[in-house]
Amino acid sequence: MVSSVRVLLVGAGIVGCSTAYHLARLGITDVLVVEQGPLFATGGSSSHAPGLVFQTNPSETMSRLAARTVQCYSGLELDGQPCFHQVGGIEVAATAQRWDDLKRKLGLATAWGIRGELLDPQQVHDRIPQVDPARIHGGLHVPTDGIAKPVRAAEAMAREAKRLGVRFAGNTEVIGFDVQGGRVRAVRTSQGEVPVQTVLCCAGVWGPKIGRLAGVSIPVQPLAHQYAVTGPVPGLEPGTDEVRQPILRHQDRSMYFRQIHDRYGIGSYQHRAIPVHSNDLLPTAAPGAGAEAPSEGGGWKGMASVQPFTPEDFAGPWADARELLPALNRTEIAEGMNGLFLFTADGMPVLGPSNEIDNFWVAEAVWITHAAGVGRAMAQWLAGEVPDIDLRQADLRRFEDFAHSPSYVGERGAQSFREVYDIIHPQQPPEHPRPLRTSPFHDRQRELGAVFLEAAGWERPHWYESNKPLVDGREIVEPGPWAGRYWSPIVAAEHQATRERVAMYDMTSLPRAEVRGRGALDLLQRLTTNQLDRPPGYVTYTLMLEPTAGIRADITVARLGRDAFQVGCNGPRDIAWLRRHADETVQVRDITGGTCCIGLWGPRARDVLAELADRDVSHEAFRFFRAKRLYVGEVPVLALRLSYVGELGWELYCSAEFGRRLWDLLAAAGAEHGIFPGGRGAFNGLRLEKGYRAWGADMWSLHDPDEAGLAFAVKAGKGEFIGRDALLRRRESGPRRRLCCLTIDDGTVLMGSEPVFADGTPVGFTTSAGYGHSVGASLAYAWLPADLSDPGTPVRVSYFDQRHPATVVADPVLDPEMSRMRR
């Protein structure tokens, strides 16, 4: 083995080879790729994957990774053979509901820059003659989709990486790690020990096992997926081309089809979830000959990542397949397999550095569809760059400790498998395991008829049935069936009543950290854009930037003492960022689970709090964006005068054991003022009217503060901070795009991620959207070119393939002077 390497990649499947290839193209060639099986038909998931690449996804991140993958595969060949057949892809709709969903997906494709078109049944039949047009409403055609040849593509990339200096070692098993001081110092393999600077685990279904050897949890679940190959199909003539027809998805039956010469390969997610533990897999996997052409026989034999075909699970899918493609009635299943690949709790990959070991990185649960894009992004990241595709949704550190439990990963991973081809609403909560995380107010909320949705394991009231009387006498605009899937008129009533009276919002699920120590201020100043060197008692809204000046997070920092701060975050990824930059002079502690929070908001909020507080809460004594410790009755509270809904009020934090008492005290004191509990549905509409951005929904690492309308949160003159120099350079040329507020002029209520058009050309996409019940307008935020960002600019938004007129308006639409919050 080699004496030492800068980067050691575990696994020479498609992800490992792609990462090595892109590292080499960045000039990083001190790289070793170790593979327990042979090179390059390793016997892992890449070796048996049928290679379908459908690019359109509800996630912009996943669509862009897929588009980047298509671009990469299309430029590869091996020994004169292509690595990608760009035959296009068609998803058909057998139900009216699916046909509506395809209209929505066309919007997603357009929003993410992917060309697509809707086809009528005959047009689908013209492209795939075996499809019975009488069985479908139509199809969504994306001409740039196609079939990848995973082993061929992996070897093509590996050859180029090797030419540039990367080393590959086959039949080399990782058997352990030398971990000292929280870092991997060396990797122990069956061929010897290798000192390393960084390790990237992309071992596929063996990834969890590799992680355990290093003491790293990789929250993925291997599951078996059925794939079968037919005998010859009438109408598919044998020829030199392996595939000429577009790939086909029949998502109403959780199936896909691809041509293999004169046969079809058929995959099904219709069957029961079949989980496998990575410890039960053989340590090596050597496929038989013909791994790239399994229909010719024997290609799956010997692969540890392949389990025996279970015909009983395929009986239903086979009947469905013959119904859609009647020509299959004149052939039979020739062979099949149950191939293993990885699923996560939320269906996204797990990428990036681990929390447990500084230099142990992960790239797992990556499908062939996204592998080259992931490899490029991981190479950029490992090289110290910020990936040019935002990876927030796929970051390993998005999962908290509970989400690493085998029980949670297993149950949610199985659910992700079952939902691969389901129509999933953006607000649709998982069903199990629930309830998992509840605030101290949960019992009271249930008594009040709370309708709960779930986020990050938290049960969050979306509205309260007890507030149904608030609906009486109000004119309420109802959204359409898709936007109104998880909606009630009570949402609108809670929204309007918050601006009239006073409401209690459960904000316990907002992640928060305590940052303490003599180096706390220096740490936060170095990581954030605003001036935090202010006296104790001040609260500051600020941003954390990437070195490129992209917005990594927005946070709220309350200075509680000289060396003590409370930081309101977006999630565990932010806390991990704080910890990664902290030294021995700073302690960063996640205090979310041990505390709770009520947002007391509305024009009568002071009336309620004044009756209970032991301190003066008048505007003069307790000003906006200030923090004070006080008692609410008997309850010790940290009160922050903030409002995410644009009304007078406070965030009231206390230790979890006092939570229910705090709720009861406020409810009793507020009765004469018309207090009521408000849900997340109203909260989201209220913050939309006030123009408050939500990180991850409205802006992320590809957007800078000026583009996002957050320049006020940057104090470039305070001194050095991460991203400052890059932001100043960007300011020399001005923003290329802006986050703009739109009114949808015909009143249509959107959901977000719709394409925006100007003069018939797609120019951007929406982010947050909803109805402003206080201002009487349908609202959406959208990323648009800077020259289209002036108020009054007309645009059109496509929603379910219908263009709706919209107008750019000044932001925010409610109380731009902020007088309501400063009473």
PDB file of N, CA, C and O in Angstrom, residues 232-255:
ATOM      1  N   PRO A 232     -38.180 -11.983 -24.907  1.00  0.00           N
ATOM      2  CA  PRO A 232     -38.402 -11.093 -26.051  1.00  0.00           C
ATOM      3  C   PRO A 232     -39.840 -10.573 -26.088  1.00  0.00           C
ATOM      4  O   PRO A 232     -40.798 -11.299 -25.821  1.00  0.00           O
ATOM      5  N   VAL A 233     -39.969  -9.279 -26.423  1.00  0.00           N
ATOM      6  CA  VAL A 233     -41.268  -8.605 -26.443  1.00  0.00           C
ATOM      7  C   VAL A 233     -41.623  -8.280 -27.892  1.00  0.00           C
ATOM      8  O   VAL A 233     -40.824  -7.673 -28.604  1.00  0.00           O
ATOM      9  N   PRO A 234     -42.817  -8.687 -28.324  1.00  0.00           N
ATOM     10  CA  PRO A 234     -43.234  -8.344 -29.689  1.00  0.00           C
ATOM     11  C   PRO A 234     -43.174  -6.838 -29.925  1.00  0.00           C
ATOM     12  O   PRO A 234     -43.611  -6.042 -29.087  1.00  0.00           O
ATOM     13  N   GLY A 235     -42.597  -6.459 -31.041  1.00  0.00           N
ATOM     14  CA  GLY A 235     -42.461  -5.049 -31.368  1.00  0.00           C
ATOM     15  C   GLY A 235     -41.117  -4.461 -31.001  1.00  0.00           C
ATOM     16  O   GLY A 235     -40.756  -3.395 -31.483  1.00  0.00           O
ATOM     17  N   LEU A 236     -40.376  -5.152 -30.120  1.00  0.00           N
ATOM     18  CA  LEU A 236     -39.010  -4.731 -29.796  1.00  0.00           C
ATOM     19  C   LEU A 236     -38.065  -5.620 -30.596  1.00  0.00           C
ATOM     20  O   LEU A 236     -37.793  -6.759 -30.222  1.00  0.00           O
ATOM     21  N   GLU A 237     -37.596  -5.091 -31.704  1.00  0.00           N
ATOM     22  CA  GLU A 237     -36.751  -5.896 -32.584  1.00  0.00           C
ATOM     23  C   GLU A 237     -35.313  -5.884 -32.086  1.00  0.00           C
ATOM     24  O   GLU A 237     -34.785  -4.829 -31.719  1.00  0.00           O
ATOM     25  N   PRO A 238     -34.669  -7.046 -32.044  1.00  0.00           N
ATOM     26  CA  PRO A 238     -33.256  -7.074 -31.642  1.00  0.00           C
ATOM     27  C   PRO A 238     -32.408  -6.288 -32.638  1.00  0.00           C
ATOM     28  O   PRO A 238     -32.676  -6.282 -33.831  1.00  0.00           O
ATOM     29  N   GLY A 239     -31.430  -5.601 -32.094  1.00  0.00           N
ATOM     30  CA  GLY A 239     -30.566  -4.809 -32.955  1.00  0.00           C
ATOM     31  C   GLY A 239     -29.315  -4.409 -32.221  1.00  0.00           C
ATOM     32  O   GLY A 239     -29.045  -4.860 -31.104  1.00  0.00           O
ATOM     33  N   THR A 240     -28.560  -3.547 -32.841  1.00  0.00           N
ATOM     34  CA  THR A 240     -27.289  -3.134 -32.229  1.00  0.00           C
ATOM     35  C   THR A 240     -27.504  -2.157 -31.086  1.00  0.00           C
ATOM     36  O   THR A 240     -26.664  -2.055 -30.195  1.00  0.00           O
ATOM     37  N   ASP A 241     -28.623  -1.425 -31.110  1.00  0.00           N
ATOM     38  CA  ASP A 241     -28.884  -0.450 -30.055  1.00  0.00           C
ATOM     39  C   ASP A 241     -29.538  -1.133 -28.866  1.00  0.00           C
ATOM     40  O   ASP A 241     -30.580  -1.788 -28.996  1.00  0.00           O
ATOM     41  N   GLU A 242     -28.908  -0.975 -27.707  1.00  0.00           N
ATOM     42  CA  GLU A 242     -29.482  -1.557 -26.494  1.00  0.00           C
ATOM     43  C   GLU A 242     -30.808  -0.918 -26.150  1.00  0.00           C
ATOM     44  O   GLU A 242     -31.744  -1.585 -25.691  1.00  0.00           O
ATOM     45  N   VAL A 243     -30.908   0.393 -26.359  1.00  0.00           N
ATOM     46  CA  VAL A 243     -32.128   1.102 -25.983  1.00  0.00           C
ATOM     47  C   VAL A 243     -32.388   2.219 -26.980  1.00  0.00           C
ATOM     48  O   VAL A 243     -31.495   3.001 -27.298  1.00  0.00           O
ATOM     49  N   ARG A 244     -33.612   2.247 -27.499  1.00  0.00           N
ATOM     50  CA  ARG A 244     -34.039   3.318 -28.401  1.00  0.00           C
ATOM     51  C   ARG A 244     -35.264   4.050 -27.840  1.00  0.00           C
ATOM     52  O   ARG A 244     -35.439   5.227 -28.068  1.00  0.00           O
ATOM     53  N   GLN A 245     -36.078   3.319 -27.119  1.00  0.00           N
ATOM     54  CA  GLN A 245     -37.290   3.921 -26.572  1.00  0.00           C
ATOM     55  C   GLN A 245     -36.979   4.780 -25.344  1.00  0.00           C
ATOM     56  O   GLN A 245     -36.037   4.503 -24.605  1.00  0.00           O
ATOM     57  N   PRO A 246     -37.808   5.792 -25.093  1.00  0.00           N
ATOM     58  CA  PRO A 246     -37.668   6.514 -23.827  1.00  0.00           C
ATOM     59  C   PRO A 246     -37.895   5.581 -22.640  1.00  0.00           C
ATOM     60  O   PRO A 246     -38.639   4.592 -22.746  1.00  0.00           O
ATOM     61  N   ILE A 247     -37.257   5.881 -21.548  1.00  0.00           N
ATOM     62  CA  ILE A 247     -37.562   5.148 -20.324  1.00  0.00           C
ATOM     63  C   ILE A 247     -38.957   5.559 -19.867  1.00  0.00           C
ATOM     64  O   ILE A 247     -39.436   6.653 -20.176  1.00  0.00           O
ATOM     65  N   LEU A 248     -39.606   4.673 -19.144  1.00  0.00           N
ATOM     66  CA  LEU A 248     -41.024   4.833 -18.843  1.00  0.00           C
ATOM     67  C   LEU A 248     -41.261   4.629 -17.354  1.00  0.00           C
ATOM     68  O   LEU A 248     -40.764   3.670 -16.758  1.00  0.00           O
ATOM     69  N   ARG A 249     -42.009   5.554 -16.758  1.00  0.00           N
ATOM     70  CA  ARG A 249     -42.427   5.378 -15.363  1.00  0.00           C
ATOM     71  C   ARG A 249     -43.957   5.334 -15.295  1.00  0.00           C
ATOM     72  O   ARG A 249     -44.641   6.180 -15.871  1.00  0.00           O
ATOM     73  N   HIS A 250     -44.441   4.329 -14.576  1.00  0.00           N
ATOM     74  CA  HIS A 250     -45.869   4.144 -14.331  1.00  0.00           C
ATOM     75  C   HIS A 250     -46.053   4.300 -12.826  1.00  0.00           C
ATOM     76  O   HIS A 250     -46.215   3.341 -12.086  1.00  0.00           O
ATOM     77  N   GLN A 251     -46.026   5.574 -12.382  1.00  0.00           N
ATOM     78  CA  GLN A 251     -45.961   5.817 -10.950  1.00  0.00           C
ATOM     79  C   GLN A 251     -47.269   5.500 -10.234  1.00  0.00           C
ATOM     80  O   GLN A 251     -47.274   5.302  -9.021  1.00  0.00           O
ATOM     81  N   ASP A 252     -48.377   5.449 -10.955  1.00  0.00           N
ATOM     82  CA  ASP A 252     -49.620   5.026 -10.316  1.00  0.00           C
ATOM     83  C   ASP A 252     -49.532   3.585  -9.818  1.00  0.00           C
ATOM     84  O   ASP A 252     -50.311   3.182  -8.958  1.00  0.00           O
ATOM     85  N   ARG A 253     -48.589   2.826 -10.359  1.00  0.00           N
ATOM     86  CA  ARG A 253     -48.375   1.451  -9.913  1.00  0.00           C
ATOM     87  C   ARG A 253     -46.959   1.249  -9.389  1.00  0.00           C
ATOM     88  O   ARG A 253     -46.494   0.115  -9.264  1.00  0.00           O
ATOM     89  N   SER A 254     -46.263   2.351  -9.102  1.00  0.00           N
ATOM     90  CA  SER A 254     -44.919   2.292  -8.501  1.00  0.00           C
ATOM     91  C   SER A 254     -43.976   1.432  -9.324  1.00  0.00           C
ATOM     92  O   SER A 254     -43.250   0.577  -8.795  1.00  0.00           O
ATOM     93  N   MET A 255     -43.941   1.671 -10.630  1.00  0.00           N
ATOM     94  CA  MET A 255     -43.135   0.844 -11.538  1.00  0.00           C
ATOM     95  C   MET A 255     -42.390   1.707 -12.549  1.00  0.00           C
ATOM     96  O   MET A 255     -42.792   2.831 -12.847  1.00  0.00           O
TER      97      MET A 255
END
